């Protein structure tokens, strides 16, 4: 008789696979008073995301950029952005739009260029930290349901309560996540 | 006081459209415009695997209105929700594919039944004809994304010279490499004949097996190839049973357009060929060609359809391969036994079918003749009621156009 796998184990394994997370190194740059991040490669377009896009649908990605100073106990600065990606069936290229203001969009992109474009359109204001105070920067990306949380983008800015609610929400079945971070580093050493 | 308020009211009135235009965009609309495919026009809409036939008239209308318009994700999402409500407990997913013309796209709604399959009971025909009595068929269909199995029973005195009754079934493996399918059809019929045909080569039973393969060249054009193996058991005890085998080919084209006026246009055309040779271990050797075309134009309240069909059979063919006119779909005011009592080997027919709300008027003209004889063109008109809904119900009274005594024919039923 073949061994039976408990249903709970199977479900948890499935969810774990669905919420497959990749931790990669993040680079930080300062442009004026805004802190931008970059990564060698942010591979967003793969698996079920690729299938959904090739079927002509849209996929939303929530980007949450956070900065810790002094210790990892509390976030000093944070920024949130939702990007909606679609695939042009005739040109066979990708298009991306951010939903928060100021709105920006691009089309004719390759799959590899999507992640890079998104990173260029999210930043956080540089914090006032001491010269010897270390900082950490982390980026969380997760796929989102385009039909959910649309009210968050109607206001000029997103409230902290709304953001916490959105980020603390348990993973949906099939949701994909990416995690990138760097630190500790000294802000005065960051490339400008 | 009023004089002071007026300029302010006037200013607000003038500014109101500007203020409304400058309001924060609807976030849902933002998400819609985020789909780069919104710039393309919808060429066609497909409901897979069941098609439009099971939907309400209102939903079918909404789906047809999408054709010709630019892709709008909110509209497509609304249709998806309505489909899910009507086809409950099925789930409905949306996908887009390229259309056949540049910058056109096709919207496909994939309907998945719980357990991955759709089981339905269909009624391909159900009608009463005052000269041919009842024809009735029922079929159970199990349809999944890649497989289709059907089995049913039928008694039909409308399509052929004989009344054939029995069972039929089939299996089809769909979506092989995206555009191929393989399958077979099988049927076992018992035939009943008009007493006037006693001396003809009438058979008592007919058994058929048809393996086939089909390929979708591009979206509106489909080719089907196959072989039909048949056995005829004759009524005359002196006649031996015969095998009737033929290779067949069917080419079918179907296209729909939405006109700028909002009217919908459809065109269907087909060509069929059956070649029976002794190389297929049959006792018959003949060639049968058929051509058909139909153009339909529909608006909210009116519909016009013009249909043409023609065919020819060369040499000796079994009676079920011969052509008839004078049934629920052709020369509706005539009896098939008045037009060609033994069937014909040449046929041409045209009909013009007009509907306005629940009124339906049809004009038919056609001829069925033998190669050695002359074609005699006949005409008929039919008028009656149609429900205009997905059931396809109509009740008609049809008259032959001829001199002398005229006997009307009554036809009531669905799908004709």
PDB file of N, CA, C and O in Angstrom, chain B residues 147-181:
ATOM      1  N   UNK B 147     -10.888  16.486 -24.744  1.00  0.00           N
ATOM      2  CA  UNK B 147     -11.636  15.300 -25.167  1.00  0.00           C
ATOM      3  C   UNK B 147     -13.114  15.639 -25.320  1.00  0.00           C
ATOM      4  O   UNK B 147     -13.648  16.476 -24.592  1.00  0.00           O
ATOM      5  N   UNK B 148     -13.745  14.940 -26.248  1.00  0.00           N
ATOM      6  CA  UNK B 148     -15.199  15.096 -26.414  1.00  0.00           C
ATOM      7  C   UNK B 148     -15.782  13.721 -26.723  1.00  0.00           C
ATOM      8  O   UNK B 148     -15.356  13.047 -27.662  1.00  0.00           O
ATOM      9  N   UNK B 149     -16.733  13.315 -25.910  1.00  0.00           N
ATOM     10  CA  UNK B 149     -17.397  12.024 -26.101  1.00  0.00           C
ATOM     11  C   UNK B 149     -18.892  12.296 -26.216  1.00  0.00           C
ATOM     12  O   UNK B 149     -19.432  13.096 -25.455  1.00  0.00           O
ATOM     13  N   UNK B 150     -19.547  11.670 -27.189  1.00  0.00           N
ATOM     14  CA  UNK B 150     -20.983  11.886 -27.306  1.00  0.00           C
ATOM     15  C   UNK B 150     -21.674  10.576 -27.638  1.00  0.00           C
ATOM     16  O   UNK B 150     -21.098   9.701 -28.291  1.00  0.00           O
ATOM     17  N   UNK B 151     -22.906  10.478 -27.176  1.00  0.00           N
ATOM     18  CA  UNK B 151     -23.705   9.294 -27.456  1.00  0.00           C
ATOM     19  C   UNK B 151     -25.167   9.717 -27.436  1.00  0.00           C
ATOM     20  O   UNK B 151     -25.598  10.457 -26.557  1.00  0.00           O
ATOM     21  N   UNK B 152     -25.915   9.245 -28.441  1.00  0.00           N
ATOM     22  CA  UNK B 152     -27.302   9.660 -28.483  1.00  0.00           C
ATOM     23  C   UNK B 152     -28.167   8.757 -29.326  1.00  0.00           C
ATOM     24  O   UNK B 152     -27.690   7.836 -29.989  1.00  0.00           O
ATOM     25  N   UNK B 153     -29.455   9.065 -29.287  1.00  0.00           N
ATOM     26  CA  UNK B 153     -30.440   8.311 -30.069  1.00  0.00           C
ATOM     27  C   UNK B 153     -31.217   9.299 -30.920  1.00  0.00           C
ATOM     28  O   UNK B 153     -31.377  10.475 -30.559  1.00  0.00           O
ATOM     29  N   UNK B 154     -31.698   8.821 -32.072  1.00  0.00           N
ATOM     30  CA  UNK B 154     -32.307   9.733 -33.036  1.00  0.00           C
ATOM     31  C   UNK B 154     -33.325   8.994 -33.887  1.00  0.00           C
ATOM     32  O   UNK B 154     -33.123   7.830 -34.230  1.00  0.00           O
ATOM     33  N   UNK B 155     -34.402   9.688 -34.198  1.00  0.00           N
ATOM     34  CA  UNK B 155     -35.269   9.216 -35.277  1.00  0.00           C
ATOM     35  C   UNK B 155     -35.535  10.419 -36.168  1.00  0.00           C
ATOM     36  O   UNK B 155     -35.990  11.461 -35.692  1.00  0.00           O
ATOM     37  N   UNK B 156     -35.195  10.318 -37.458  1.00  0.00           N
ATOM     38  CA  UNK B 156     -35.204  11.494 -38.332  1.00  0.00           C
ATOM     39  C   UNK B 156     -35.825  11.144 -39.677  1.00  0.00           C
ATOM     40  O   UNK B 156     -35.384  10.217 -40.358  1.00  0.00           O
ATOM     41  N   UNK B 157     -36.851  11.918 -40.035  1.00  0.00           N
ATOM     42  CA  UNK B 157     -37.489  11.731 -41.335  1.00  0.00           C
ATOM     43  C   UNK B 157     -37.368  13.006 -42.167  1.00  0.00           C
ATOM     44  O   UNK B 157     -38.178  13.258 -43.050  1.00  0.00           O
ATOM     45  N   UNK B 158     -36.373  13.817 -41.840  1.00  0.00           N
ATOM     46  CA  UNK B 158     -36.253  15.141 -42.449  1.00  0.00           C
ATOM     47  C   UNK B 158     -35.021  15.271 -43.332  1.00  0.00           C
ATOM     48  O   UNK B 158     -35.060  15.910 -44.370  1.00  0.00           O
ATOM     49  N   UNK B 159     -33.925  14.663 -42.936  1.00  0.00           N
ATOM     50  CA  UNK B 159     -32.635  14.921 -43.582  1.00  0.00           C
ATOM     51  C   UNK B 159     -32.424  14.082 -44.838  1.00  0.00           C
ATOM     52  O   UNK B 159     -31.794  14.533 -45.794  1.00  0.00           O
ATOM     53  N   UNK B 160     -32.916  12.840 -44.827  1.00  0.00           N
ATOM     54  CA  UNK B 160     -32.677  11.927 -45.936  1.00  0.00           C
ATOM     55  C   UNK B 160     -33.993  11.479 -46.553  1.00  0.00           C
ATOM     56  O   UNK B 160     -35.073  11.844 -46.080  1.00  0.00           O
ATOM     57  N   UNK B 161     -33.867  10.649 -47.566  1.00  0.00           N
ATOM     58  CA  UNK B 161     -35.046  10.099 -48.222  1.00  0.00           C
ATOM     59  C   UNK B 161     -35.811   9.164 -47.288  1.00  0.00           C
ATOM     60  O   UNK B 161     -37.028   9.032 -47.352  1.00  0.00           O
ATOM     61  N   UNK B 162     -35.093   8.490 -46.436  1.00  0.00           N
ATOM     62  CA  UNK B 162     -35.680   7.505 -45.527  1.00  0.00           C
ATOM     63  C   UNK B 162     -35.868   8.093 -44.127  1.00  0.00           C
ATOM     64  O   UNK B 162     -35.273   9.128 -43.810  1.00  0.00           O
ATOM     65  N   UNK B 163     -36.684   7.448 -43.326  1.00  0.00           N
ATOM     66  CA  UNK B 163     -36.659   7.720 -41.888  1.00  0.00           C
ATOM     67  C   UNK B 163     -35.611   6.788 -41.303  1.00  0.00           C
ATOM     68  O   UNK B 163     -35.687   5.567 -41.472  1.00  0.00           O
ATOM     69  N   UNK B 164     -34.618   7.350 -40.650  1.00  0.00           N
ATOM     70  CA  UNK B 164     -33.592   6.514 -40.021  1.00  0.00           C
ATOM     71  C   UNK B 164     -33.644   6.718 -38.512  1.00  0.00           C
ATOM     72  O   UNK B 164     -33.736   7.835 -38.011  1.00  0.00           O
ATOM     73  N   UNK B 165     -33.600   5.601 -37.815  1.00  0.00           N
ATOM     74  CA  UNK B 165     -33.718   5.631 -36.354  1.00  0.00           C
ATOM     75  C   UNK B 165     -32.636   4.736 -35.778  1.00  0.00           C
ATOM     76  O   UNK B 165     -32.358   3.659 -36.330  1.00  0.00           O
ATOM     77  N   UNK B 166     -32.060   5.161 -34.686  1.00  0.00           N
ATOM     78  CA  UNK B 166     -31.026   4.337 -34.072  1.00  0.00           C
ATOM     79  C   UNK B 166     -30.162   5.120 -33.119  1.00  0.00           C
ATOM     80  O   UNK B 166     -30.594   6.131 -32.552  1.00  0.00           O
ATOM     81  N   UNK B 167     -28.952   4.640 -32.954  1.00  0.00           N
ATOM     82  CA  UNK B 167     -28.034   5.268 -32.001  1.00  0.00           C
ATOM     83  C   UNK B 167     -26.759   5.681 -32.732  1.00  0.00           C
ATOM     84  O   UNK B 167     -26.397   5.111 -33.770  1.00  0.00           O
ATOM     85  N   UNK B 168     -26.112   6.673 -32.163  1.00  0.00           N
ATOM     86  CA  UNK B 168     -24.831   7.109 -32.718  1.00  0.00           C
ATOM     87  C   UNK B 168     -23.959   7.627 -31.578  1.00  0.00           C
ATOM     88  O   UNK B 168     -24.439   8.008 -30.507  1.00  0.00           O
ATOM     89  N   UNK B 169     -22.674   7.643 -31.820  1.00  0.00           N
ATOM     90  CA  UNK B 169     -21.744   8.119 -30.801  1.00  0.00           C
ATOM     91  C   UNK B 169     -20.437   8.493 -31.447  1.00  0.00           C
ATOM     92  O   UNK B 169     -20.246   8.343 -32.657  1.00  0.00           O
ATOM     93  N   UNK B 170     -19.542   9.002 -30.646  1.00  0.00           N
ATOM     94  CA  UNK B 170     -18.251   9.390 -31.201  1.00  0.00           C
ATOM     95  C   UNK B 170     -17.296   9.853 -30.131  1.00  0.00           C
ATOM     96  O   UNK B 170     -17.690  10.127 -28.983  1.00  0.00           O
ATOM     97  N   UNK B 171     -16.056   9.906 -30.517  1.00  0.00           N
ATOM     98  CA  UNK B 171     -15.009  10.391 -29.615  1.00  0.00           C
ATOM     99  C   UNK B 171     -14.081  11.291 -30.419  1.00  0.00           C
ATOM    100  O   UNK B 171     -13.777  11.013 -31.586  1.00  0.00           O
ATOM    101  N   UNK B 172     -13.618  12.367 -29.802  1.00  0.00           N
ATOM    102  CA  UNK B 172     -12.664  13.258 -30.464  1.00  0.00           C
ATOM    103  C   UNK B 172     -11.586  13.668 -29.471  1.00  0.00           C
ATOM    104  O   UNK B 172     -11.889  14.089 -28.353  1.00  0.00           O
ATOM    105  N   UNK B 173     -10.344  13.506 -29.872  1.00  0.00           N
ATOM    106  CA  UNK B 173      -9.217  14.012 -29.072  1.00  0.00           C
ATOM    107  C   UNK B 173      -8.826  15.345 -29.685  1.00  0.00           C
ATOM    108  O   UNK B 173      -8.338  15.405 -30.808  1.00  0.00           O
ATOM    109  N   UNK B 174      -9.063  16.428 -28.927  1.00  0.00           N
ATOM    110  CA  UNK B 174      -8.873  17.774 -29.468  1.00  0.00           C
ATOM    111  C   UNK B 174      -7.526  18.342 -29.068  1.00  0.00           C
ATOM    112  O   UNK B 174      -6.841  17.818 -28.195  1.00  0.00           O
ATOM    113  N   UNK B 175      -7.179  19.451 -29.723  1.00  0.00           N
ATOM    114  CA  UNK B 175      -6.012  20.258 -29.341  1.00  0.00           C
ATOM    115  C   UNK B 175      -4.696  19.492 -29.358  1.00  0.00           C
ATOM    116  O   UNK B 175      -3.839  19.693 -28.499  1.00  0.00           O
ATOM    117  N   UNK B 176      -4.545  18.594 -30.311  1.00  0.00           N
ATOM    118  CA  UNK B 176      -3.254  17.934 -30.469  1.00  0.00           C
ATOM    119  C   UNK B 176      -2.315  18.915 -31.172  1.00  0.00           C
ATOM    120  O   UNK B 176      -2.631  19.372 -32.272  1.00  0.00           O
ATOM    121  N   UNK B 177      -1.230  19.236 -30.545  1.00  0.00           N
ATOM    122  CA  UNK B 177      -0.274  20.226 -31.069  1.00  0.00           C
ATOM    123  C   UNK B 177      -0.989  21.548 -31.382  1.00  0.00           C
ATOM    124  O   UNK B 177      -0.608  22.254 -32.315  1.00  0.00           O
ATOM    125  N   UNK B 178      -2.039  21.825 -30.646  1.00  0.00           N
ATOM    126  CA  UNK B 178      -2.713  23.117 -30.771  1.00  0.00           C
ATOM    127  C   UNK B 178      -3.742  23.201 -31.883  1.00  0.00           C
ATOM    128  O   UNK B 178      -4.704  23.922 -31.776  1.00  0.00           O
ATOM    129  N   UNK B 179      -3.569  22.455 -32.986  1.00  0.00           N
ATOM    130  CA  UNK B 179      -4.478  22.659 -34.118  1.00  0.00           C
ATOM    131  C   UNK B 179      -4.998  21.371 -34.741  1.00  0.00           C
ATOM    132  O   UNK B 179      -5.728  21.421 -35.717  1.00  0.00           O
ATOM    133  N   UNK B 180      -4.616  20.205 -34.226  1.00  0.00           N
ATOM    134  CA  UNK B 180      -5.063  18.943 -34.807  1.00  0.00           C
ATOM    135  C   UNK B 180      -6.059  18.267 -33.870  1.00  0.00           C
ATOM    136  O   UNK B 180      -6.035  18.461 -32.656  1.00  0.00           O
ATOM    137  N   UNK B 181      -6.912  17.455 -34.449  1.00  0.00           N
ATOM    138  CA  UNK B 181      -7.734  16.581 -33.617  1.00  0.00           C
ATOM    139  C   UNK B 181      -7.980  15.268 -34.359  1.00  0.00           C
ATOM    140  O   UNK B 181      -7.956  15.226 -35.591  1.00  0.00           O
TER     141      UNK B 181
END
